[in-house]
Short mmCIF file of C-alpha atoms in Angstrom, two decimals:
data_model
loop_
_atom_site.label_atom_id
_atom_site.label_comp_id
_atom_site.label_asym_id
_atom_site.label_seq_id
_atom_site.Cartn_x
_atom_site.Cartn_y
_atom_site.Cartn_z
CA UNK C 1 0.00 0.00 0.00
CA UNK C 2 1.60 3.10 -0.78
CA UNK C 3 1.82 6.23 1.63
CA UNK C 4 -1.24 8.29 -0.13
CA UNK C 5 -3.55 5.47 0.20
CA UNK C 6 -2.20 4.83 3.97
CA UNK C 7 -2.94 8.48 4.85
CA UNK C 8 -6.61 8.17 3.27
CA UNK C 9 -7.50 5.37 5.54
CA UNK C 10 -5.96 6.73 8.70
CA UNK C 11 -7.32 10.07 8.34
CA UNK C 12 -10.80 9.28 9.49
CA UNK C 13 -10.20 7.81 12.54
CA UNK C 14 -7.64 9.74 13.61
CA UNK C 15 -9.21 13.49 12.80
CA UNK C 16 -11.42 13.35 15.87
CA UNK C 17 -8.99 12.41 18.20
CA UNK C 18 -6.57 14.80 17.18
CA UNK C 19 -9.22 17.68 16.52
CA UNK C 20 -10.07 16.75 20.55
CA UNK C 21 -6.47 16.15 21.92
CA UNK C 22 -5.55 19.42 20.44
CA UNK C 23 -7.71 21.41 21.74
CA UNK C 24 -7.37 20.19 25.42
CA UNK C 25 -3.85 20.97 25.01
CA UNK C 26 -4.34 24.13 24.07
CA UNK C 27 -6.71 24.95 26.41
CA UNK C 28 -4.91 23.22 29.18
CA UNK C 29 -2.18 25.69 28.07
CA UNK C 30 -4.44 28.47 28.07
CA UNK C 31 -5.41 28.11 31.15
CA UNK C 32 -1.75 27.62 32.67
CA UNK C 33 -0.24 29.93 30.93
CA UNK C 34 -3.02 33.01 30.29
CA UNK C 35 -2.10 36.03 27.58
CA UNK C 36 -4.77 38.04 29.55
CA UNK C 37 -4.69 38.72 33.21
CA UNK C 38 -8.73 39.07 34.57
CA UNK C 39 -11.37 37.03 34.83
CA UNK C 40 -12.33 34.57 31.51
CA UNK C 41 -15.78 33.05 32.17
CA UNK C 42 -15.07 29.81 31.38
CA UNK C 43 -16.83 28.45 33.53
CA UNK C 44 -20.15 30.41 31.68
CA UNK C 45 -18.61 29.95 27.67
CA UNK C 46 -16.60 27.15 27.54
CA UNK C 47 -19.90 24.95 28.21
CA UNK C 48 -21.95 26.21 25.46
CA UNK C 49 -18.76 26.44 22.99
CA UNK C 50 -17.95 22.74 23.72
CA UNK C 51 -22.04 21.74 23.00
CA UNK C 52 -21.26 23.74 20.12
CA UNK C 53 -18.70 21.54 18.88
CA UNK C 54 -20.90 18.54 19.50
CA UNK C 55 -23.70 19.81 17.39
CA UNK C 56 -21.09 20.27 14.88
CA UNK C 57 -19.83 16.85 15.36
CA UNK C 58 -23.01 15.67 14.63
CA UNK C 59 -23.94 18.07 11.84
CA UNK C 60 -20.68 16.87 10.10
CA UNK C 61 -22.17 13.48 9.89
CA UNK C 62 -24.76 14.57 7.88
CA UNK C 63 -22.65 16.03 5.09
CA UNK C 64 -23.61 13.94 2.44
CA UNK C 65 -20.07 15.00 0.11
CA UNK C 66 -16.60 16.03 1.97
CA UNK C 67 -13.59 18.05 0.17
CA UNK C 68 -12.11 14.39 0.66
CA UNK C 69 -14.50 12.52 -1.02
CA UNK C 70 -15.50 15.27 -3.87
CA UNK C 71 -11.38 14.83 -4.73
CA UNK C 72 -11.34 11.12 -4.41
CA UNK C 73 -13.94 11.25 -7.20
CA UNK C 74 -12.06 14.01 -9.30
CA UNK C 75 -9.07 11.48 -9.21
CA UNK C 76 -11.38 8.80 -10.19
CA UNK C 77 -12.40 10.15 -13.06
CA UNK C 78 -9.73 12.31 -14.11
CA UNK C 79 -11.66 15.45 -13.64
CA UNK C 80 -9.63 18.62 -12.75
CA UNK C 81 -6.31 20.73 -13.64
CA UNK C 82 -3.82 18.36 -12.13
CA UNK C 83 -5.63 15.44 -13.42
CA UNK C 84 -4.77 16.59 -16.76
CA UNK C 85 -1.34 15.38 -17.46
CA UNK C 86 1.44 14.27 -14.97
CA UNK C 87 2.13 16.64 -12.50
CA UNK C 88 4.98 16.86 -10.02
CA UNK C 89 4.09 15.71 -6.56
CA UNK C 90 5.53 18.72 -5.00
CA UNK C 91 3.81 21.16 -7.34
CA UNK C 92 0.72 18.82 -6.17
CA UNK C 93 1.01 19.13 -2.62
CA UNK C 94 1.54 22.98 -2.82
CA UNK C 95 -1.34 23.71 -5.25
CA UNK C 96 -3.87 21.50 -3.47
CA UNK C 97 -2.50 23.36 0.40
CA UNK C 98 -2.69 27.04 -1.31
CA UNK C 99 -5.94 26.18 -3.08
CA UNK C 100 -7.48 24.42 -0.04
CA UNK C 101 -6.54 27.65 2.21
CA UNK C 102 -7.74 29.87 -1.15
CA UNK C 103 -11.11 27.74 -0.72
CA UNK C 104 -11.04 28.45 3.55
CA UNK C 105 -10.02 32.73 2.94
CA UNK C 106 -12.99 32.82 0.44
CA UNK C 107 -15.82 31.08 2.51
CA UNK C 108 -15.08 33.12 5.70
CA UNK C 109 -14.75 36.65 3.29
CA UNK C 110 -18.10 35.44 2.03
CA UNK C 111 -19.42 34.33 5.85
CA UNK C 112 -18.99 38.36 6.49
CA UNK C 113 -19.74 39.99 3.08
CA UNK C 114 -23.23 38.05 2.20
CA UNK C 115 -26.05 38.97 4.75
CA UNK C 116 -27.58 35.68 5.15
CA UNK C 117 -24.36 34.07 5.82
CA UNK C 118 -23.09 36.61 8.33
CA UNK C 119 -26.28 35.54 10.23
CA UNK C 120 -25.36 32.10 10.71
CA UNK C 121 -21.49 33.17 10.78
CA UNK C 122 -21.65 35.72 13.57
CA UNK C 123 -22.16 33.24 16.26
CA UNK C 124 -18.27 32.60 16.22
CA UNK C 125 -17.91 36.43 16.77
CA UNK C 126 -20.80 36.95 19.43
CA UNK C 127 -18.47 35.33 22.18
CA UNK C 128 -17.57 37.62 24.74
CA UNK C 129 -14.17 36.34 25.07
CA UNK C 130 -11.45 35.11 22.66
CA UNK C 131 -9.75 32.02 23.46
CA UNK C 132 -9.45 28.55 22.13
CA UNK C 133 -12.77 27.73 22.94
CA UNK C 134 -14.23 30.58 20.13
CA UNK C 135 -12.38 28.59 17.52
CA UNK C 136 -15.21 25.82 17.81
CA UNK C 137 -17.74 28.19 18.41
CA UNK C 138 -19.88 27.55 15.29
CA UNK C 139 -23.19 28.01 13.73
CA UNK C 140 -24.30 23.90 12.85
CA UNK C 141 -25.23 25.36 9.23
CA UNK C 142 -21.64 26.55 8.78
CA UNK C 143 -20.75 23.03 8.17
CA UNK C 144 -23.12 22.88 5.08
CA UNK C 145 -22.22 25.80 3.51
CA UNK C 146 -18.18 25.35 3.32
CA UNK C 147 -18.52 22.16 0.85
CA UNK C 148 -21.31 24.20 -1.65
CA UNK C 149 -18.64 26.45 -1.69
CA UNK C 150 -15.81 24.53 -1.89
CA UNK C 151 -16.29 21.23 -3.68
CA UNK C 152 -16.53 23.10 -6.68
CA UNK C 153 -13.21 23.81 -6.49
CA UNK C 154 -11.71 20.98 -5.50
CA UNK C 155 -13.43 19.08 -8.49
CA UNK C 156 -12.26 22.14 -10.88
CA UNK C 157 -8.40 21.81 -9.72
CA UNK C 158 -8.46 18.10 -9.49
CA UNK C 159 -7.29 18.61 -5.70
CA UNK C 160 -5.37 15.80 -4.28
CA UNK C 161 -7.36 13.76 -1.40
CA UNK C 162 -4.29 12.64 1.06
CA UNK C 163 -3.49 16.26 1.00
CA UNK C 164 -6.81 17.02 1.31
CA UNK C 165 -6.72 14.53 4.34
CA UNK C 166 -3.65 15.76 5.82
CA UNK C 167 -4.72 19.52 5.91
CA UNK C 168 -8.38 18.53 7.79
CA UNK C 169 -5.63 16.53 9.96
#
């Protein structure tokens, strides 16, 4: 089995672990080591931010098509830019990482510019504090609206799923 194929099978079952080792590091590190002096409601936020990230969890579930998938499908079929001849693997591992980030700057711009999605966007900003906690502080219908934005791409580039894999990672 060779390393891309490896990295697709690991990737599922180790994204949730790591998503939830990382941040208890980081907040464990928060905590112990605070930028801000003064008082942090955790106690009141981190609660709802946390059920926040289960909804999420669970929303994610529900996502019938992932960036993962959509490029899986793409390779499949030889659908995309780098699909269309042989392309170096470093040239593919930097275009799919700039275009994947491209894909992330572009859905958050959007999340502020287009009314109906700052709506569902702005409970990430309502918190009243910012720590590690806000960055899974997310509206459940944020997790539909990154793929109709995104997979688009991804099929249009012909982005490369263990990349793919290894940036969610």
């Amino acid at each position: 089995m060779d390393d891309s194929k490896w990295i697709l099978e690991v990737a599922g079952d180790l994204q949730v672990p790591l998503f939830f080792g990382a941040l208890f590091l980081f907040a464990l590190l928060e905590v112990r080591f605070p930028r801000r002096r003064g008082v942090a409601q955790r106690r009141l936020r981190w609660p709802a931010n946390i059920g926040m990230t289960g909804l999420n969890v669970l929303a994610l579930g529900l996502v019938p098509v992932s960036f993962i998938t959509a490029a899986s499908w793409a390779q499949a079929e030889s659908i995309g830019l780098f699909h269309q001849g042989s392309v170096p693997a470093v040239l593919l591992v930097v275009g799919t990482l700039l275009a994947r980030g491209f894909i992330s700057t572009v859905t958050h711009w959007l999340n502020h510019a287009v009314p109906w999605l700052w709506r569902i966007h702005r409970v990430h900003h309502l918190d009243t504090e910012l720590d590690v906690s806000t960055t899974v502080r997310f509206h459940p219908l944020e997790i539909f609206v990154g793929p109709i934005i995104g997979i688009p791409i991804v099929v249009a580039l012909g982005l490369s799923p263990w990349v793919l894999a290894i940036y969610e990672l």
